[in-house]
Short mmCIF file of C-alpha atoms in Angstrom, two decimals:
data_model
loop_
_atom_site.label_atom_id
_atom_site.label_comp_id
_atom_site.label_asym_id
_atom_site.label_seq_id
_atom_site.Cartn_x
_atom_site.Cartn_y
_atom_site.Cartn_z
CA UNK A 401 1.64 -2.07 -26.62
CA UNK A 402 -0.54 -2.61 -29.69
CA UNK A 403 -1.34 -6.20 -30.63
CA UNK A 404 -0.36 -6.88 -34.27
CA UNK A 405 -3.66 -8.75 -34.70
CA UNK A 406 -5.50 -5.53 -33.93
CA UNK A 407 -3.85 -3.65 -36.79
CA UNK A 408 -6.37 -3.03 -39.61
CA UNK A 409 -5.81 -1.16 -42.86
CA UNK A 410 -6.79 2.49 -42.83
CA UNK A 411 -9.62 3.05 -45.32
CA UNK A 412 -8.25 6.51 -46.04
CA UNK A 413 -5.00 5.11 -47.42
CA UNK A 414 -5.00 4.10 -51.16
CA UNK A 415 -4.76 0.36 -51.77
CA UNK A 416 -1.65 -0.96 -53.51
CA UNK A 417 -3.58 -3.54 -55.61
CA UNK A 418 -4.74 -1.13 -58.43
CA UNK A 419 -1.20 0.23 -58.75
CA UNK A 420 0.21 -3.26 -59.25
CA UNK A 421 -2.49 -4.12 -61.80
CA UNK A 422 -1.74 -0.94 -63.77
CA UNK A 423 1.99 -1.72 -63.75
CA UNK A 424 1.36 -5.22 -65.07
CA UNK A 425 -0.95 -3.93 -67.80
CA UNK A 426 1.63 -1.29 -68.78
CA UNK A 427 4.37 -3.91 -69.09
CA UNK A 428 2.14 -6.12 -71.27
CA UNK A 429 1.18 -3.18 -73.51
CA UNK A 430 4.84 -2.17 -73.83
CA UNK A 431 5.83 -5.68 -74.87
CA UNK A 432 2.91 -5.81 -77.36
CA UNK A 433 4.01 -2.54 -78.96
CA UNK A 434 7.62 -3.72 -79.23
CA UNK A 435 6.55 -6.98 -80.84
CA UNK A 436 4.27 -5.12 -83.28
CA UNK A 437 7.12 -2.79 -84.29
CA UNK A 438 9.33 -5.82 -84.88
CA UNK A 439 6.74 -7.44 -87.11
CA UNK A 440 6.20 -4.22 -89.10
CA UNK A 441 9.92 -3.74 -89.60
CA UNK A 442 10.34 -7.38 -90.57
CA UNK A 443 13.28 -7.99 -88.28
CA UNK A 444 14.43 -7.63 -84.63
CA UNK A 445 17.66 -7.24 -82.76
CA UNK A 446 19.03 -8.34 -79.39
CA UNK A 447 18.47 -5.02 -77.60
CA UNK A 448 14.81 -4.99 -78.56
CA UNK A 449 14.25 -8.47 -77.15
CA UNK A 450 16.24 -7.54 -73.98
CA UNK A 451 14.06 -4.51 -73.18
CA UNK A 452 10.88 -6.51 -73.86
CA UNK A 453 11.91 -9.21 -71.39
CA UNK A 454 12.93 -6.57 -68.80
CA UNK A 455 9.55 -4.84 -69.08
CA UNK A 456 7.67 -8.12 -68.52
CA UNK A 457 9.87 -8.95 -65.47
CA UNK A 458 9.41 -5.49 -63.93
CA UNK A 459 5.64 -5.67 -64.36
CA UNK A 460 5.55 -9.13 -62.78
CA UNK A 461 7.58 -8.02 -59.73
CA UNK A 462 5.38 -5.00 -59.13
CA UNK A 463 2.19 -7.01 -59.55
CA UNK A 464 3.08 -9.73 -57.00
CA UNK A 465 1.14 -8.87 -53.79
CA UNK A 466 3.31 -8.27 -50.75
CA UNK A 467 2.51 -9.76 -47.36
CA UNK A 468 1.03 -7.16 -44.99
CA UNK A 469 3.26 -5.97 -42.14
CA UNK A 470 2.80 -8.01 -38.99
CA UNK A 471 1.47 -11.22 -40.56
CA UNK A 472 4.87 -12.89 -40.19
CA UNK A 473 5.04 -12.30 -36.47
CA UNK A 474 1.37 -12.71 -35.73
CA UNK A 475 1.75 -16.29 -34.61
CA UNK A 476 4.60 -15.33 -32.28
CA UNK A 477 2.76 -12.35 -30.81
CA UNK A 478 -0.20 -14.44 -29.74
CA UNK A 479 -0.07 -15.87 -26.22
CA UNK A 480 -1.57 -19.28 -25.78
CA UNK A 481 -4.57 -19.49 -23.44
CA UNK A 482 -2.79 -22.11 -21.33
CA UNK A 483 0.15 -19.74 -20.77
CA UNK A 484 -2.16 -16.95 -19.61
CA UNK A 485 -3.98 -19.27 -17.22
CA UNK A 486 -0.67 -20.53 -15.79
CA UNK A 487 0.53 -16.97 -15.12
CA UNK A 488 -2.78 -16.08 -13.46
CA UNK A 489 -2.62 -19.16 -11.21
CA UNK A 490 1.01 -18.45 -10.31
CA UNK A 491 0.12 -14.89 -9.28
CA UNK A 492 -2.54 -16.17 -6.86
CA UNK A 493 -0.25 -18.58 -5.00
CA UNK A 494 0.37 -16.98 -1.56
CA UNK A 495 3.75 -18.67 -1.08
CA UNK A 496 6.84 -17.49 -3.01
CA UNK A 497 7.56 -19.43 -6.22
CA UNK A 498 10.66 -18.84 -8.39
CA UNK A 499 11.72 -20.42 -11.70
CA UNK A 500 15.44 -20.35 -12.58
CA UNK A 501 17.39 -21.79 -15.51
CA UNK A 502 20.48 -23.99 -15.49
CA UNK A 503 22.67 -20.95 -14.80
CA UNK A 504 20.50 -19.94 -11.79
CA UNK A 505 19.13 -16.91 -13.67
CA UNK A 506 15.60 -15.92 -12.70
CA UNK A 507 13.10 -16.76 -15.47
CA UNK A 508 9.83 -16.12 -13.66
CA UNK A 509 8.51 -15.45 -10.14
CA UNK A 510 5.20 -14.61 -8.52
CA UNK A 511 4.31 -11.53 -6.49
CA UNK A 512 4.94 -13.25 -3.15
CA UNK A 513 8.54 -13.97 -4.24
CA UNK A 514 9.16 -10.33 -5.15
CA UNK A 515 7.73 -9.24 -1.79
CA UNK A 516 10.02 -11.64 0.07
CA UNK A 517 13.22 -10.90 -1.91
CA UNK A 518 13.50 -7.21 -2.68
CA UNK A 519 16.46 -7.69 -5.03
CA UNK A 520 14.78 -10.30 -7.24
CA UNK A 521 14.92 -9.37 -10.96
CA UNK A 522 14.07 -11.42 -14.07
CA UNK A 523 17.19 -12.31 -16.03
CA UNK A 524 19.47 -11.67 -13.05
CA UNK A 525 21.22 -14.36 -10.98
CA UNK A 526 19.17 -15.55 -8.00
CA UNK A 527 22.25 -15.02 -5.81
CA UNK A 528 21.78 -11.25 -6.19
CA UNK A 529 18.61 -11.49 -4.10
CA UNK A 530 19.13 -14.68 -2.07
CA UNK A 531 22.54 -15.13 -0.48
CA UNK A 532 22.00 -18.54 1.08
CA UNK A 533 24.63 -21.12 0.06
CA UNK A 534 22.40 -24.09 0.97
CA UNK A 535 19.70 -22.99 -1.49
CA UNK A 536 22.13 -22.11 -4.28
CA UNK A 537 24.00 -25.40 -3.84
CA UNK A 538 20.66 -27.20 -3.81
CA UNK A 539 19.81 -25.78 -7.24
CA UNK A 540 23.04 -27.17 -8.68
CA UNK A 541 22.44 -30.53 -7.04
CA UNK A 542 18.96 -30.77 -8.56
CA UNK A 543 20.38 -29.90 -11.98
CA UNK A 544 23.04 -32.60 -11.62
CA UNK A 545 20.84 -35.39 -10.23
CA UNK A 546 17.38 -34.46 -11.49
CA UNK A 547 15.98 -35.35 -8.05
CA UNK A 548 14.04 -32.84 -5.87
CA UNK A 549 15.23 -31.88 -2.41
CA UNK A 550 14.26 -29.68 0.55
CA UNK A 551 16.42 -26.94 2.10
CA UNK A 552 15.73 -24.72 5.10
CA UNK A 553 16.15 -20.99 4.63
CA UNK A 554 16.03 -18.30 7.35
CA UNK A 555 16.15 -14.53 7.34
CA UNK A 556 16.44 -12.16 10.30
CA UNK A 557 15.64 -8.76 8.79
CA UNK A 558 13.26 -7.06 9.46
CA UNK A 559 12.02 -9.97 11.61
CA UNK A 560 13.16 -13.56 11.94
CA UNK A 561 11.40 -15.86 9.47
CA UNK A 562 12.01 -19.47 8.49
CA UNK A 563 11.12 -21.16 5.18
CA UNK A 564 11.33 -24.68 3.83
CA UNK A 565 12.47 -24.41 0.21
CA UNK A 566 11.33 -27.25 -2.06
CA UNK A 567 13.70 -27.37 -5.05
CA UNK A 568 12.78 -29.57 -8.00
CA UNK A 569 13.32 -29.86 -11.77
CA UNK A 570 10.58 -28.43 -13.97
CA UNK A 571 8.61 -31.22 -15.59
CA UNK A 572 6.80 -29.60 -18.49
CA UNK A 573 6.49 -30.22 -22.22
CA UNK A 574 7.54 -26.83 -23.62
CA UNK A 575 9.44 -25.99 -26.83
CA UNK A 576 11.86 -23.65 -25.04
CA UNK A 577 15.02 -25.61 -24.20
CA UNK A 578 15.99 -23.11 -21.50
CA UNK A 579 12.69 -23.62 -19.69
CA UNK A 580 12.93 -27.42 -20.03
CA UNK A 581 16.24 -27.36 -18.13
CA UNK A 582 14.96 -25.04 -15.38
CA UNK A 583 14.41 -25.51 -11.65
CA UNK A 584 11.40 -24.50 -9.53
CA UNK A 585 11.83 -23.17 -5.98
CA UNK A 586 8.75 -23.25 -3.73
CA UNK A 587 9.03 -21.48 -0.34
CA UNK A 588 6.84 -22.77 2.51
CA UNK A 589 6.64 -20.44 5.52
CA UNK A 590 7.49 -22.29 8.75
CA UNK A 591 7.65 -19.17 10.93
CA UNK A 592 4.36 -19.71 12.76
CA UNK A 593 5.08 -23.40 13.37
CA UNK A 594 8.56 -22.68 14.73
CA UNK A 595 7.26 -19.87 16.92
CA UNK A 596 4.61 -22.20 18.29
CA UNK A 597 7.24 -24.80 19.13
CA UNK A 598 9.41 -22.20 20.83
CA UNK A 599 6.40 -20.79 22.68
CA UNK A 600 5.54 -24.20 24.11
CA UNK A 601 9.11 -24.87 25.18
CA UNK A 602 9.53 -21.41 26.73
CA UNK A 603 6.18 -21.60 28.48
CA UNK A 604 7.01 -24.92 30.10
CA UNK A 605 10.48 -23.78 31.16
CA UNK A 606 9.40 -20.38 32.48
CA UNK A 607 6.23 -21.57 34.14
CA UNK A 608 7.95 -24.45 35.90
CA UNK A 609 10.67 -22.10 37.18
CA UNK A 610 8.53 -19.14 38.28
CA UNK A 611 5.56 -21.10 39.63
CA UNK A 612 7.67 -23.33 41.83
CA UNK A 613 8.02 -20.77 44.65
CA UNK A 614 4.36 -19.69 45.01
CA UNK A 615 3.19 -23.30 44.68
CA UNK A 616 5.58 -24.36 47.42
CA UNK A 617 4.23 -21.55 49.61
CA UNK A 618 0.63 -22.58 48.99
CA UNK A 619 1.38 -26.20 49.80
CA UNK A 620 3.20 -25.19 52.99
CA UNK A 621 0.34 -23.00 54.22
CA UNK A 622 -2.23 -25.66 53.34
CA UNK A 623 -0.32 -28.25 55.35
CA UNK A 624 -0.07 -25.78 58.27
CA UNK A 625 -3.81 -25.09 58.18
CA UNK A 626 -4.50 -28.80 58.10
CA UNK A 627 -2.16 -29.39 61.03
CA UNK A 628 -0.98 -27.06 63.82
CA UNK A 629 -3.14 -24.07 62.78
CA UNK A 630 -6.31 -26.11 62.31
CA UNK A 631 -8.12 -24.36 65.17
CA UNK A 632 -6.20 -21.03 65.15
CA UNK A 633 -8.61 -18.47 63.67
CA UNK A 634 -6.07 -15.62 63.56
CA UNK A 635 -3.40 -17.75 61.87
CA UNK A 636 -5.99 -19.05 59.42
CA UNK A 637 -7.01 -15.53 58.36
CA UNK A 638 -3.37 -14.44 58.00
CA UNK A 639 -2.40 -17.54 56.02
CA UNK A 640 -5.43 -17.25 53.75
CA UNK A 641 -4.47 -13.67 52.88
CA UNK A 642 -0.94 -14.81 52.00
CA UNK A 643 -2.30 -17.73 49.98
CA UNK A 644 -4.61 -15.38 48.09
CA UNK A 645 -1.65 -13.12 47.26
CA UNK A 646 0.40 -16.08 45.99
CA UNK A 647 -2.51 -17.34 43.87
CA UNK A 648 -2.96 -13.87 42.36
CA UNK A 649 0.75 -13.76 41.63
CA UNK A 650 0.54 -17.07 39.77
CA UNK A 651 -2.47 -15.80 37.82
CA UNK A 652 -0.59 -12.65 36.78
CA UNK A 653 2.42 -14.70 35.83
CA UNK A 654 0.40 -17.09 33.65
CA UNK A 655 -1.48 -14.19 32.04
CA UNK A 656 1.80 -12.42 31.21
CA UNK A 657 3.37 -15.60 29.83
CA UNK A 658 0.38 -16.25 27.59
CA UNK A 659 0.32 -12.62 26.47
CA UNK A 660 4.02 -12.70 25.64
CA UNK A 661 3.58 -15.93 23.69
CA UNK A 662 0.72 -14.49 21.65
CA UNK A 663 2.78 -11.41 20.80
CA UNK A 664 5.75 -13.55 19.74
CA UNK A 665 3.48 -15.67 17.53
CA UNK A 666 2.50 -12.56 15.53
CA UNK A 667 5.88 -10.82 15.60
CA UNK A 668 6.36 -11.21 11.83
CA UNK A 669 2.94 -9.70 11.00
CA UNK A 670 3.02 -5.91 10.90
CA UNK A 671 -0.18 -4.22 12.18
CA UNK A 672 -2.25 -2.36 9.59
CA UNK A 673 -4.81 -0.55 11.76
CA UNK A 674 -4.49 3.24 12.17
CA UNK A 675 -4.47 4.22 15.87
CA UNK A 676 -4.29 7.57 17.67
CA UNK A 677 -1.39 7.26 20.10
CA UNK A 678 -2.39 10.44 21.98
CA UNK A 679 -5.83 9.01 22.84
CA UNK A 680 -4.22 5.78 24.07
CA UNK A 681 -1.90 7.71 26.40
CA UNK A 682 -4.80 9.83 27.68
CA UNK A 683 -6.97 6.76 28.34
CA UNK A 684 -4.21 4.95 30.23
CA UNK A 685 -3.38 8.03 32.36
CA UNK A 686 -7.03 8.18 33.45
CA UNK A 687 -7.04 4.44 34.19
CA UNK A 688 -3.90 4.49 36.37
CA UNK A 689 -4.69 7.77 38.15
CA UNK A 690 -6.44 6.01 41.11
CA UNK A 691 -3.36 3.82 41.70
CA UNK A 692 -1.10 6.87 41.44
CA UNK A 693 -3.25 8.83 43.89
CA UNK A 694 -3.15 5.92 46.32
CA UNK A 695 0.66 5.99 46.22
CA UNK A 696 0.91 9.77 46.38
CA UNK A 697 2.13 10.21 42.81
CA UNK A 698 0.94 12.91 40.40
CA UNK A 699 0.75 11.85 36.75
CA UNK A 700 1.09 14.76 34.32
CA UNK A 701 0.28 14.21 30.64
CA UNK A 702 1.59 16.43 27.83
CA UNK A 703 -0.35 15.54 24.70
CA UNK A 704 -0.76 17.23 21.28
CA UNK A 705 -4.01 18.99 20.36
CA UNK A 706 -4.64 16.87 17.29
CA UNK A 707 -4.48 13.09 16.71
CA UNK A 708 -1.09 11.43 16.34
CA UNK A 709 -1.59 8.42 14.08
CA UNK A 710 0.50 5.26 13.90
CA UNK A 711 -0.07 1.83 12.38
CA UNK A 712 -0.65 -0.52 15.28
CA UNK A 713 -2.76 -2.90 17.33
CA UNK A 714 -4.75 -0.81 19.81
CA UNK A 715 -4.81 -3.45 22.57
CA UNK A 716 -1.05 -3.98 22.34
CA UNK A 717 -0.33 -0.25 22.37
CA UNK A 718 -2.54 0.08 25.44
CA UNK A 719 -0.44 -2.68 27.03
CA UNK A 720 2.74 -0.66 26.36
CA UNK A 721 1.26 2.46 27.96
CA UNK A 722 -0.09 0.47 30.92
CA UNK A 723 3.21 -1.28 31.68
CA UNK A 724 5.39 1.82 31.36
CA UNK A 725 3.14 4.18 33.34
CA UNK A 726 2.36 1.60 36.03
CA UNK A 727 6.07 0.78 36.44
CA UNK A 728 6.88 4.48 36.75
CA UNK A 729 4.23 4.91 39.45
CA UNK A 730 5.29 1.80 41.40
CA UNK A 731 9.09 2.04 41.20
CA UNK A 732 9.43 5.82 41.00
CA UNK A 733 6.85 6.76 43.63
CA UNK A 734 9.52 8.33 45.83
CA UNK A 735 9.86 11.11 43.24
CA UNK A 736 6.21 12.07 43.70
CA UNK A 737 5.42 12.62 40.00
CA UNK A 738 5.43 10.97 36.59
CA UNK A 739 5.49 12.80 33.25
CA UNK A 740 3.80 11.23 30.21
CA UNK A 741 4.38 12.81 26.79
CA UNK A 742 3.41 12.13 23.19
CA UNK A 743 5.14 14.20 20.51
CA UNK A 744 6.15 14.12 16.87
CA UNK A 745 9.84 13.68 16.02
CA UNK A 746 11.05 15.41 12.88
CA UNK A 747 13.52 13.63 10.62
CA UNK A 748 13.92 11.94 7.22
CA UNK A 749 11.07 9.64 8.27
CA UNK A 750 8.54 11.38 10.57
CA UNK A 751 8.10 9.49 13.82
CA UNK A 752 5.98 9.63 16.94
CA UNK A 753 7.52 9.34 20.43
CA UNK A 754 5.73 8.15 23.57
CA UNK A 755 7.79 8.73 26.71
CA UNK A 756 7.31 8.14 30.45
CA UNK A 757 9.59 9.87 32.96
CA UNK A 758 9.72 9.13 36.69
CA UNK A 759 11.81 10.88 39.34
CA UNK A 760 12.54 7.93 41.61
CA UNK A 761 15.83 6.28 42.60
CA UNK A 762 16.82 5.52 39.01
CA UNK A 763 18.56 2.47 37.61
CA UNK A 764 22.27 1.63 37.74
CA UNK A 765 24.01 1.50 34.33
CA UNK A 766 24.90 -2.21 34.60
CA UNK A 767 21.20 -3.12 34.72
CA UNK A 768 20.03 -1.13 31.68
CA UNK A 769 21.04 -3.62 28.91
CA UNK A 770 19.19 -6.47 30.63
CA UNK A 771 15.96 -4.78 31.68
CA UNK A 772 13.95 -6.27 28.81
CA UNK A 773 15.03 -9.86 29.49
CA UNK A 774 12.40 -12.23 30.80
CA UNK A 775 12.21 -12.35 34.59
CA UNK A 776 15.14 -9.96 35.01
CA UNK A 777 14.66 -7.73 38.05
CA UNK A 778 16.88 -5.01 39.48
CA UNK A 779 15.55 -5.80 42.96
CA UNK A 780 13.82 -9.18 43.16
CA UNK A 781 12.27 -8.64 46.57
CA UNK A 782 10.96 -5.18 45.72
CA UNK A 783 9.53 -6.42 42.43
CA UNK A 784 7.63 -9.25 44.11
CA UNK A 785 6.38 -6.97 46.87
CA UNK A 786 4.93 -4.64 44.23
CA UNK A 787 3.27 -7.49 42.34
CA UNK A 788 5.72 -7.58 39.43
CA UNK A 789 6.25 -10.71 37.32
CA UNK A 790 9.49 -9.68 35.61
CA UNK A 791 7.80 -9.86 32.22
CA UNK A 792 6.43 -6.32 31.81
CA UNK A 793 9.36 -4.81 29.90
CA UNK A 794 9.86 -8.02 27.90
CA UNK A 795 6.26 -7.66 26.71
CA UNK A 796 6.87 -4.00 25.87
CA UNK A 797 9.97 -4.87 23.85
CA UNK A 798 8.21 -7.55 21.80
CA UNK A 799 5.23 -5.30 21.07
CA UNK A 800 7.57 -2.51 19.99
CA UNK A 801 9.45 -4.90 17.70
CA UNK A 802 6.21 -6.09 16.11
CA UNK A 803 5.26 -2.46 15.43
CA UNK A 804 8.71 -1.80 13.86
CA UNK A 805 9.47 0.74 16.56
CA UNK A 806 12.33 1.36 18.98
CA UNK A 807 12.55 1.30 22.77
CA UNK A 808 15.01 3.60 24.52
CA UNK A 809 15.87 3.58 28.25
CA UNK A 810 17.84 6.38 29.92
CA UNK A 811 18.52 6.55 33.64
CA UNK A 812 21.01 7.61 36.26
CA UNK A 813 20.97 6.66 39.94
CA UNK A 814 19.08 9.29 41.89
CA UNK A 815 17.78 11.02 38.73
CA UNK A 816 14.85 8.77 37.84
CA UNK A 817 14.34 6.86 34.60
CA UNK A 818 12.93 7.74 31.19
CA UNK A 819 11.42 5.14 28.85
CA UNK A 820 10.81 6.28 25.26
CA UNK A 821 9.08 4.35 22.51
CA UNK A 822 9.17 5.65 18.92
CA UNK A 823 7.02 4.51 16.00
CA UNK A 824 6.91 5.56 12.34
CA UNK A 825 4.03 7.98 11.85
CA UNK A 826 1.17 6.55 9.80
CA UNK A 827 1.45 7.56 6.15
CA UNK A 828 5.13 8.56 6.51
CA UNK A 829 6.55 6.14 3.89
CA UNK A 830 6.10 3.05 5.97
#
């Protein structure tokens, strides 16, 4: 849009000032001639005086300079420096900020607010984008009382997030009456703090529950070695091996709990790194091949010839591949083989699928919905014998959720199990 202050007269256009001067001179000359004729004739009449006065008036109107176009609105078109600075500062605030009037219509908002509320539009009711009664009622309460208040606001799509909304009346000396009666909403993100609180509570609860058994075993063996088996070399060696296994189990359990907590802490932050999923699958197949060979399992990988790119965290995607392939080797070893595949999935939004198929005993249908729960095991004894912590699939599920993907599990008793993870392909409208 062109600024009215930038409009300058075109030198090629004729100026109106000479035309007005000529008109005025013509009117004066006309009046002079009429008066001269009257004097020569020795008398005048009403019509002669009327036309003389009309000629003078017409010349005067034409000669009065007119105000150039745009000068009347120039003062309104200019934006005060303070207003520009305020808008620039508002745009740099990382937390969402929204200004609404007394009818809860959106007056102004910063970029963070538009990113948080997709339906936010200037001039539209805030309720079109934010359907939280506590916040909307808080706006009315602030308008009625003039006192600020705090309201908690949560959303669960695409991930669970929690905000503390500070609602307060705008205190500014501005000429606009609508702005004077407006309300400011400031959103403070509490997601990380709440996740940290939940992580601490979950860690204490899970650790105290799962560590109780191995700790009790260690204490029992230590007391035995200090007492009846003090001088029994064979018993000492056997007990030390068991104690070592229990200590390793506790270490794996603590490592998995900490890993799960870290993933949950970052669940609301989508990864931005571009990663080749085919190379991750190939690397993990090579890493687990010695374990598979030891158990008599053949791992076959079917991978595309060219890179398959997704947006993700490489370490976390490696953790998905490790858990799924290792579980297939351990729990499906009776089938003798494991198939690993990476392929593109055509659709409205192109996706990439990573699947692991074993040919073991399979999983009963009643267990499938609960497989990704923490510490849920189909066979507790078998899981502990194979070194499982009951957290592997829970970790996979949380990593998949952070990457905005989907985890599918299909199995029938005696037919093995197939675990499939799908992610949006990088650059496919994500």
